[in-house]
mmCIF file of C-alpha atoms in Angstrom:
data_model
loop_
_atom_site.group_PDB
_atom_site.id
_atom_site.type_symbol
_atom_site.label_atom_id
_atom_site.label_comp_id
_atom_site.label_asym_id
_atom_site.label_seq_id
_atom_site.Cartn_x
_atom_site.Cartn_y
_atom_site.Cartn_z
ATOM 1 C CA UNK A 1 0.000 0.000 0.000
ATOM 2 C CA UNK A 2 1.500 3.320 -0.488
ATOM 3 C CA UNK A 3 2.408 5.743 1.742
ATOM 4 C CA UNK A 4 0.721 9.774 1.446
ATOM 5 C CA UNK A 5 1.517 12.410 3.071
ATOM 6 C CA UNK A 6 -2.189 14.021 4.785
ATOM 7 C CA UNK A 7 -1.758 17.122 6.970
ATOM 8 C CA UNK A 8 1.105 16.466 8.990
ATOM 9 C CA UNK A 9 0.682 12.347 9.107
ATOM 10 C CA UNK A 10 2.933 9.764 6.682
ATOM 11 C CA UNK A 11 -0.339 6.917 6.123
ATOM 12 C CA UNK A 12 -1.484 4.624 3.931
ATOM 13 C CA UNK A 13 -3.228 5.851 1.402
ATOM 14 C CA UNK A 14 -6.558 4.144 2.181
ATOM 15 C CA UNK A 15 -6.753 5.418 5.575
ATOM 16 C CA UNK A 16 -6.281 9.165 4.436
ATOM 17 C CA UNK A 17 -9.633 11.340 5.024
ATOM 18 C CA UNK A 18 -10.566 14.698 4.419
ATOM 19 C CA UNK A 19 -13.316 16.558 5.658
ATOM 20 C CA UNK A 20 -16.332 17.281 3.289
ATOM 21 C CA UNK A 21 -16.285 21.159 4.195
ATOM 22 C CA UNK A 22 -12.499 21.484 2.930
ATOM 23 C CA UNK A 23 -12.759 24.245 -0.123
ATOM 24 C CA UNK A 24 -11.056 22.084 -2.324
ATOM 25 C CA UNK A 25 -13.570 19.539 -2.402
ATOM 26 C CA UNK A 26 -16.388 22.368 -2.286
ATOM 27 C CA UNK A 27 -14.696 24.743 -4.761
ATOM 28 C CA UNK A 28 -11.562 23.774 -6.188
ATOM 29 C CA UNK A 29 -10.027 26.040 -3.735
ATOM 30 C CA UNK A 30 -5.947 25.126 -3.823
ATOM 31 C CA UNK A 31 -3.057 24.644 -6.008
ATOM 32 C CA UNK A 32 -0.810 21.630 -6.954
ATOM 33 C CA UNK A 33 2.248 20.631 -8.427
ATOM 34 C CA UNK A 34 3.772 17.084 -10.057
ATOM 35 C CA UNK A 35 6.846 16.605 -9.830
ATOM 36 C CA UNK A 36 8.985 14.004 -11.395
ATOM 37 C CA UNK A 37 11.392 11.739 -9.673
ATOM 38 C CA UNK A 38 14.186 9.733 -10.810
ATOM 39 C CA UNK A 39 16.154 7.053 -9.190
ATOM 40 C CA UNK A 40 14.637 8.552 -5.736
ATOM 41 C CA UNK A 41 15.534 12.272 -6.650
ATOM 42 C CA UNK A 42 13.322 14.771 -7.574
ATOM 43 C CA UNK A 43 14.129 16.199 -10.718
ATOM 44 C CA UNK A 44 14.144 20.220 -10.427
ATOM 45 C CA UNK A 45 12.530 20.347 -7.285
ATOM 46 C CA UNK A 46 14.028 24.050 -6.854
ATOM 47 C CA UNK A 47 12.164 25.389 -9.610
ATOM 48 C CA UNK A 48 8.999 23.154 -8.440
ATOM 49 C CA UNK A 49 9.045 24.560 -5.132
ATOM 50 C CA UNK A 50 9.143 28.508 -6.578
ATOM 51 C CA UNK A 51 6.497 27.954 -8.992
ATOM 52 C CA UNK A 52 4.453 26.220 -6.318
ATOM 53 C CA UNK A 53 4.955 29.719 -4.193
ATOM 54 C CA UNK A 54 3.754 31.524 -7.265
ATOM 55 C CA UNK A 55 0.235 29.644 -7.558
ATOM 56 C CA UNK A 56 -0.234 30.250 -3.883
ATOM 57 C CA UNK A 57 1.004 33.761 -4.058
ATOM 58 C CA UNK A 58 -1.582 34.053 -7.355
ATOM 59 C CA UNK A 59 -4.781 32.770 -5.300
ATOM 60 C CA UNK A 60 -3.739 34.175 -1.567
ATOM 61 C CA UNK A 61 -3.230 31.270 0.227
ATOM 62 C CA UNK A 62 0.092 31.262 2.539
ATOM 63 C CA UNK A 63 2.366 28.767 2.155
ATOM 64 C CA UNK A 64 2.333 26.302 5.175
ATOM 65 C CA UNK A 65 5.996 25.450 4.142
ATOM 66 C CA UNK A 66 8.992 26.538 3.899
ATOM 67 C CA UNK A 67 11.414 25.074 1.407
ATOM 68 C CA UNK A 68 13.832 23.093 3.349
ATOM 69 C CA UNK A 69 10.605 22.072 5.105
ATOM 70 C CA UNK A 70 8.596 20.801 1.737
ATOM 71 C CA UNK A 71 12.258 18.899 0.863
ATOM 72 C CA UNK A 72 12.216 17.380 3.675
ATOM 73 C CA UNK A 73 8.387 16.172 3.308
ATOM 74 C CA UNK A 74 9.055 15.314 -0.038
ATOM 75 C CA UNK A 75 12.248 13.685 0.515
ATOM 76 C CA UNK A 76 10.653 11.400 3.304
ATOM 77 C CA UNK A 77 7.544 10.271 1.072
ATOM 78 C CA UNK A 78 9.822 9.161 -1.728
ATOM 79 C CA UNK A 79 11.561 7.062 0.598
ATOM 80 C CA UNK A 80 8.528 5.700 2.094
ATOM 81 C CA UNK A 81 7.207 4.731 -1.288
ATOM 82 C CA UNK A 82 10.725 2.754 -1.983
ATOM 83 C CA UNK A 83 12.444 5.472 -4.141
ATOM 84 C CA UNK A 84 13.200 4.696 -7.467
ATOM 85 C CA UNK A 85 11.344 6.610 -10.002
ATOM 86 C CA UNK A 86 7.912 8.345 -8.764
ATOM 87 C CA UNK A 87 5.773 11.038 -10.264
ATOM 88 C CA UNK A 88 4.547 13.002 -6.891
ATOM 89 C CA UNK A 89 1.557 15.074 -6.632
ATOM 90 C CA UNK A 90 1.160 17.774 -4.251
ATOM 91 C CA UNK A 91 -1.837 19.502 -3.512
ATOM 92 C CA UNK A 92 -2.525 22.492 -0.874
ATOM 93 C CA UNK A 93 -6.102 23.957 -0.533
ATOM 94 C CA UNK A 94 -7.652 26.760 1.628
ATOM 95 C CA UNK A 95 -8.323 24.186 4.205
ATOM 96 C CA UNK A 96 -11.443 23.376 5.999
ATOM 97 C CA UNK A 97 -14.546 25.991 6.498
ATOM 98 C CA UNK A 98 -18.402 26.395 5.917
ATOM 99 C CA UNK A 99 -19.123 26.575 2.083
ATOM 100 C CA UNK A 100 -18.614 30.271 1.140
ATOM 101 C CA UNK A 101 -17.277 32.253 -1.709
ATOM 102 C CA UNK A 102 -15.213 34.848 0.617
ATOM 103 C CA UNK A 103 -12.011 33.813 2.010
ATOM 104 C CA UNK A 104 -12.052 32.134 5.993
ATOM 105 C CA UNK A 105 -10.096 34.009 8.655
ATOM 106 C CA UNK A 106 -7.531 32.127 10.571
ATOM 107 C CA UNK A 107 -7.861 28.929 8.666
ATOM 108 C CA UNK A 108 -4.603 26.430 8.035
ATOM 109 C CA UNK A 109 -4.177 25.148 4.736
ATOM 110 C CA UNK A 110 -4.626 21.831 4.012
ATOM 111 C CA UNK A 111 -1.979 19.698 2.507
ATOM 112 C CA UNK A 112 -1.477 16.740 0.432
ATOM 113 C CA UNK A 113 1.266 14.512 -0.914
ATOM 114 C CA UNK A 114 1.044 10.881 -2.907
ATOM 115 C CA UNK A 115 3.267 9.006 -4.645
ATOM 116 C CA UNK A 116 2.824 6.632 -8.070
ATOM 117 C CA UNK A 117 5.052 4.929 -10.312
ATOM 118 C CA UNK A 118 6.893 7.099 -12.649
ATOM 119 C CA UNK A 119 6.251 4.813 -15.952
ATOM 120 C CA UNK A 120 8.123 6.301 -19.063
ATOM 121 C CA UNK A 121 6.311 6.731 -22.390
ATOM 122 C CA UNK A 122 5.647 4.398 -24.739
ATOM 123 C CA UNK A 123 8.614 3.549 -26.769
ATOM 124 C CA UNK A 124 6.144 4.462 -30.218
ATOM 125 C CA UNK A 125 5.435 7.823 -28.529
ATOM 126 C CA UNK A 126 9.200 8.388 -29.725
ATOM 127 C CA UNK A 127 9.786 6.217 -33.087
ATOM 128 C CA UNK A 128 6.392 7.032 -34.367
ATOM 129 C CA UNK A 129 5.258 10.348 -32.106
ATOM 130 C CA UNK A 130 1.552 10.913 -30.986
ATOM 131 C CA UNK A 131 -1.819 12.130 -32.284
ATOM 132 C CA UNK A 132 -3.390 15.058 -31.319
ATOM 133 C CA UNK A 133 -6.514 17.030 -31.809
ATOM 134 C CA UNK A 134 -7.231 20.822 -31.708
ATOM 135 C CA UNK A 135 -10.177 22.554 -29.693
ATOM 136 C CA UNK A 136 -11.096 25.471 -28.596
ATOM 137 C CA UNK A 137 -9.541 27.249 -25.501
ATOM 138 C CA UNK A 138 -12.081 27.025 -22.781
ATOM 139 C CA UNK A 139 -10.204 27.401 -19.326
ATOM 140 C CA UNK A 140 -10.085 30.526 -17.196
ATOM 141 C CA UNK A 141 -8.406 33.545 -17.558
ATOM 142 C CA UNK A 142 -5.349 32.677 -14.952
ATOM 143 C CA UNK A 143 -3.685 29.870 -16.845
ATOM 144 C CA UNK A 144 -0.392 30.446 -14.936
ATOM 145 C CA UNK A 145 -1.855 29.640 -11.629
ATOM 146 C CA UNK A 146 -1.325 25.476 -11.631
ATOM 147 C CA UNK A 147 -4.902 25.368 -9.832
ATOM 148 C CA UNK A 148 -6.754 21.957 -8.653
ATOM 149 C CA UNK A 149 -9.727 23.259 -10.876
ATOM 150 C CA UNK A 150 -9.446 21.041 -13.715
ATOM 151 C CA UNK A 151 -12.734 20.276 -15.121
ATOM 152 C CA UNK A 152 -11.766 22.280 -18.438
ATOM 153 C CA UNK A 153 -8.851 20.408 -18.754
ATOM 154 C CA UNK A 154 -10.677 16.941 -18.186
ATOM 155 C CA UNK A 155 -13.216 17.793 -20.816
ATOM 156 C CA UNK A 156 -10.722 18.613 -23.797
ATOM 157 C CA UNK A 157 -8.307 15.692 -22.463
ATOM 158 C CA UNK A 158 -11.512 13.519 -23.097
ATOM 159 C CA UNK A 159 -11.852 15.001 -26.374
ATOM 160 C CA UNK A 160 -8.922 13.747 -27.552
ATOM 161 C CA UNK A 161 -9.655 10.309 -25.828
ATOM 162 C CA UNK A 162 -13.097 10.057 -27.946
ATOM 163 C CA UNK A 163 -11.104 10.915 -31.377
ATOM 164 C CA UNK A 164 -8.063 8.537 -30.324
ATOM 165 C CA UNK A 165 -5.680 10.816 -30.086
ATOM 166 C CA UNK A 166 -3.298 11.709 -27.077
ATOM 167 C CA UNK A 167 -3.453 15.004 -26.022
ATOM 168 C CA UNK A 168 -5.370 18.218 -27.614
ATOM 169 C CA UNK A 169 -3.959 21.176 -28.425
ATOM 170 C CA UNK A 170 -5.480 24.351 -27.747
ATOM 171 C CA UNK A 171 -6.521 27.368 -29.221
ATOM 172 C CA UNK A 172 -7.477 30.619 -28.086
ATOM 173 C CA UNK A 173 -8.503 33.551 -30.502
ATOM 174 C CA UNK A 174 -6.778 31.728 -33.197
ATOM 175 C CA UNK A 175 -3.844 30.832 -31.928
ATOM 176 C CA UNK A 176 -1.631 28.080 -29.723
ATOM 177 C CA UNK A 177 -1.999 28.328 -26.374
ATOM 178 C CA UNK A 178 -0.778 24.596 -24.900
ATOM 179 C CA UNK A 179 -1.807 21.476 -24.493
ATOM 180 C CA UNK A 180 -4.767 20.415 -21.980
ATOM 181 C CA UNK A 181 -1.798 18.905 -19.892
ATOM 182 C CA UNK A 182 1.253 19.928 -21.633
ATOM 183 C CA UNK A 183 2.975 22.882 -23.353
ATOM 184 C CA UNK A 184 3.049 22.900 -27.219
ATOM 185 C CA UNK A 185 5.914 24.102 -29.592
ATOM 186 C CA UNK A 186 5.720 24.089 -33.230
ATOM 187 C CA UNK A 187 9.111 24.004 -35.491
ATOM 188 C CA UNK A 188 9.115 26.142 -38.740
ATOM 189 C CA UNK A 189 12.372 25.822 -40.935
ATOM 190 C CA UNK A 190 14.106 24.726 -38.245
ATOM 191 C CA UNK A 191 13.514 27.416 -35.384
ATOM 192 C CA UNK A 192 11.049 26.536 -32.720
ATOM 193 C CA UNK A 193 8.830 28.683 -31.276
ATOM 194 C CA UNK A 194 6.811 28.216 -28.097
ATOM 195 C CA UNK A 195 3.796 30.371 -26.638
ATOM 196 C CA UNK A 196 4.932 32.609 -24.886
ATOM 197 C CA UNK A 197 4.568 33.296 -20.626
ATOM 198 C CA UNK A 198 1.328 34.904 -19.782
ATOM 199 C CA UNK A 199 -2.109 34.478 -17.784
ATOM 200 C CA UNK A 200 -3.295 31.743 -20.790
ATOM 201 C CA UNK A 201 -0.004 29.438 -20.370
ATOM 202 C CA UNK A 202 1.083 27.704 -17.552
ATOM 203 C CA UNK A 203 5.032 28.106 -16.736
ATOM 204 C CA UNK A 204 5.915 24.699 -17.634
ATOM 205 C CA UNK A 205 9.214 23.673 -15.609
ATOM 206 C CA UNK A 206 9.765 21.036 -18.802
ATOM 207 C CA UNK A 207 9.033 24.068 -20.852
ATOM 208 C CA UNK A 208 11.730 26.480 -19.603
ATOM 209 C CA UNK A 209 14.587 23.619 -19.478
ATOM 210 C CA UNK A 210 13.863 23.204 -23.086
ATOM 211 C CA UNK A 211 14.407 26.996 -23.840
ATOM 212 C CA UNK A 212 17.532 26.900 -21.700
ATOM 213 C CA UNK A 213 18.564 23.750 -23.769
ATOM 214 C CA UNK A 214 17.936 25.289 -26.675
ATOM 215 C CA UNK A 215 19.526 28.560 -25.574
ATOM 216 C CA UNK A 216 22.971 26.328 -25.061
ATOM 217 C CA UNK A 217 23.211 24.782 -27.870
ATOM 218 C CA UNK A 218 22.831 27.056 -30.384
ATOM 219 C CA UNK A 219 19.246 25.659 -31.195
ATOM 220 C CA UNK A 220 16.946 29.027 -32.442
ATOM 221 C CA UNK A 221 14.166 29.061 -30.337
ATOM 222 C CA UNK A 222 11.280 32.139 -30.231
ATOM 223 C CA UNK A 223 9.028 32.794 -27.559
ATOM 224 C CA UNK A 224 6.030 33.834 -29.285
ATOM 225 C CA UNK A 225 2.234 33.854 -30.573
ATOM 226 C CA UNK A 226 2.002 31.079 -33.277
ATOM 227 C CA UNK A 227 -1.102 31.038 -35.369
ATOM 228 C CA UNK A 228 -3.232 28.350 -35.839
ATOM 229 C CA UNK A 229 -2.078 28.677 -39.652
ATOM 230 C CA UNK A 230 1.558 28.203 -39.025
ATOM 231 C CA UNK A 231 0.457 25.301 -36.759
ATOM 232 C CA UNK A 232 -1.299 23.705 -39.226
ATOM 233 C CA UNK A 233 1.375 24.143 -41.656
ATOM 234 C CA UNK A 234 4.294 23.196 -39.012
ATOM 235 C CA UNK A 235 7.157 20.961 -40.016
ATOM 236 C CA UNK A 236 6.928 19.655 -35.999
ATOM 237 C CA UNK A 237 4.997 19.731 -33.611
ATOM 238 C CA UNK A 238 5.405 18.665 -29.515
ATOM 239 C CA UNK A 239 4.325 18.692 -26.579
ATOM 240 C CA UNK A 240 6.340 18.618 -22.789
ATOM 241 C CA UNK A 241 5.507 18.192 -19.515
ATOM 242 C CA UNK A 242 7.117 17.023 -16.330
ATOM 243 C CA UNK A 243 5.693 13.194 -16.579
ATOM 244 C CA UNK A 244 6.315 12.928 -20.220
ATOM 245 C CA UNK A 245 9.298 14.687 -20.870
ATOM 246 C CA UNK A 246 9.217 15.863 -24.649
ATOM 247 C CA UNK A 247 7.347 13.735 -26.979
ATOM 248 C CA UNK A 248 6.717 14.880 -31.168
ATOM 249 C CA UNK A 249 3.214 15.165 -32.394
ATOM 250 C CA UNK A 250 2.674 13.312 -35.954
ATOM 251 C CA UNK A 251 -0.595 13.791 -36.368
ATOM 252 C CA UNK A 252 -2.845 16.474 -36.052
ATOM 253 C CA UNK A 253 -6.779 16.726 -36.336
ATOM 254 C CA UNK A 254 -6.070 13.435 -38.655
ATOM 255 C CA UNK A 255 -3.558 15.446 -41.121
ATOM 256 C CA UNK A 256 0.198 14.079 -41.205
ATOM 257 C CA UNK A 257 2.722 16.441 -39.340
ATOM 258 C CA UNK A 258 6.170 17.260 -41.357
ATOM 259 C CA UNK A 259 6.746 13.621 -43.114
ATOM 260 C CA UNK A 260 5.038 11.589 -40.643
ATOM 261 C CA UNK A 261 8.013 10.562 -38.311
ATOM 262 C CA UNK A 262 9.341 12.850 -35.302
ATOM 263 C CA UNK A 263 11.557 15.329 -36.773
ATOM 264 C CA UNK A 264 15.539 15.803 -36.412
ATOM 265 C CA UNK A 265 14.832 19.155 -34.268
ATOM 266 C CA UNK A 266 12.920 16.996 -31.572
ATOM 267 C CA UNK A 267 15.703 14.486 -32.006
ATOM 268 C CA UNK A 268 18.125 17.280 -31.109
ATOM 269 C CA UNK A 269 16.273 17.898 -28.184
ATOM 270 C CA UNK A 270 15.326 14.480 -26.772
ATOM 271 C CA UNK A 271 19.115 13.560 -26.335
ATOM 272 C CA UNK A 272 19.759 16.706 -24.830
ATOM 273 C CA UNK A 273 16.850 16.421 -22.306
ATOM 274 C CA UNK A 274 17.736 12.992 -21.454
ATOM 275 C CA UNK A 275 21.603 13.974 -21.809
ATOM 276 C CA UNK A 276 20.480 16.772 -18.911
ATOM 277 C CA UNK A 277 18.695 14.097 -16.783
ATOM 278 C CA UNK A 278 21.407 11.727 -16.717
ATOM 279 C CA UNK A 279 23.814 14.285 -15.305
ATOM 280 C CA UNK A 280 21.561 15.415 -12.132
ATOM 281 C CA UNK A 281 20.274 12.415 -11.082
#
């Protein structure tokens, strides 16, 4: 059985409880984070720990942390859960109060760790890359916050489920936002260009390795709009995110991406990611 972390407590998971008047059961009051781990280390948990600070900081909850505390938490739960590779999920909401919109005086967060097995992707993810679907934007205005209220995201994820595809990419005023769980890049004569940070995109710790990658080796990379027409017309296409890593898009809305085949630009990048990994673990 594994271990979670509940509010102070190391249990097993089907012991933990949480009271029915907690906000982010009533309202989808709180903030999370996922963070990968690898070979019992968790992989940029620095710049997981400041952009967890930023979501709380962007919906006024204080952190009940501080960071050598949440390493220490964090550290403890992966051994608990025998090491090894993980993907952990940490949640904290408003904490526990009657059902109202306004904001509870004097209440202590509530927080929440588990553990699961860190699988990697599908070996055709990378020899043959993914399919993917496009749909309208329909989130909120405050896509930077990483926020527990999900029920946009669900609904376009299942979107892409019903059309067998993997992940849908999203479109806002006629352009690229992201993916429903991932951020999206498209590659266009060889320069890559990624949306860039605002309220619509969340900062995707994935993401900003992959510009610093890029950055390094001499890889041209553009933070910037792209239109659903240079999208469409794209000679690649990915996607990123902290459980999947990088993976290239092949198919889009049932039209061939490029030639078909992930593209020499995501092949660049894959072996520098996993190049990257391999050194800090």
């Amino acid at each position: 059985m594994a271990i979670v972390y509940l509010n102070g407590e190391f249990i097993p998971a089907d012991k933990a409880q949480v009271s029915v008047y907690d906000r982010g059961y009533l309202l989808g009051d709180g903030i999370y984070e996922v963070i990968p781990v690898y070979a019992g280390s968790a992989f940029l948990l620095d710049r997981h720990l400041q952009r967890l600070q930023n979501s709380l900081d962007g919906v006024r909850i204080e952190n009940p942390f501080s960071d050598a505390q949440w390493t220490g938490i964090i550290n403890d739960l992966i051994a608990r859960n025998n090491a090894g590779d993980q993907s952990l999920y940490l949640q904290v909401t408003r904490g526990v109060a009657p059902r109202d919109h306004i904001f509870p005086i004097g209440v202590a967060p509530s927080v929440f760790l588990m553990s699961n097995p860190l699988h990697p992707v599908a070996d055709s993810w990378k020899t043959d890359g993914i399919k993917a679907i496009t749909t309208a934007d329909i989130r909120w205005m405050r896509c930077d916050i990483k926020a527990i209220t999900l029920l946009a995201n669900s609904l376009m994820k299942q979107l892409a489920q019903d059309a067998g595809a993997q992940e849908a990419l999203l479109l806002r005023d006629n352009y690229l936002t992201e993916g429903s769980a991932s951020n999206a890049y498209v590659v266009i004569d060889g320069v890559i260009f990624t949306a860039p940070k605002d309220e619509k995109v969340l900062p995707g710790i994935t993401r900003d390795l992959i510009i610093e990658l890029a950055a390094q080796n001499d890889m041209p990379l553009h933070e910037r709009a792209i239109s659903e027409s240079a999208l469409r017309n794209a000679d690649e296409i990915w996607i990123s995110s902290s459980t999947k890593e990088v993976v290239p898009v092949t198919l889009l809305d049932g039209e061939i991406v490029g030639n078909g085949k992930p593209g020499p630009v995501w092949q660049q990048m894959d072996i520098l990611f996993q190049r990257y990994k391999q050194e800090v673990i």
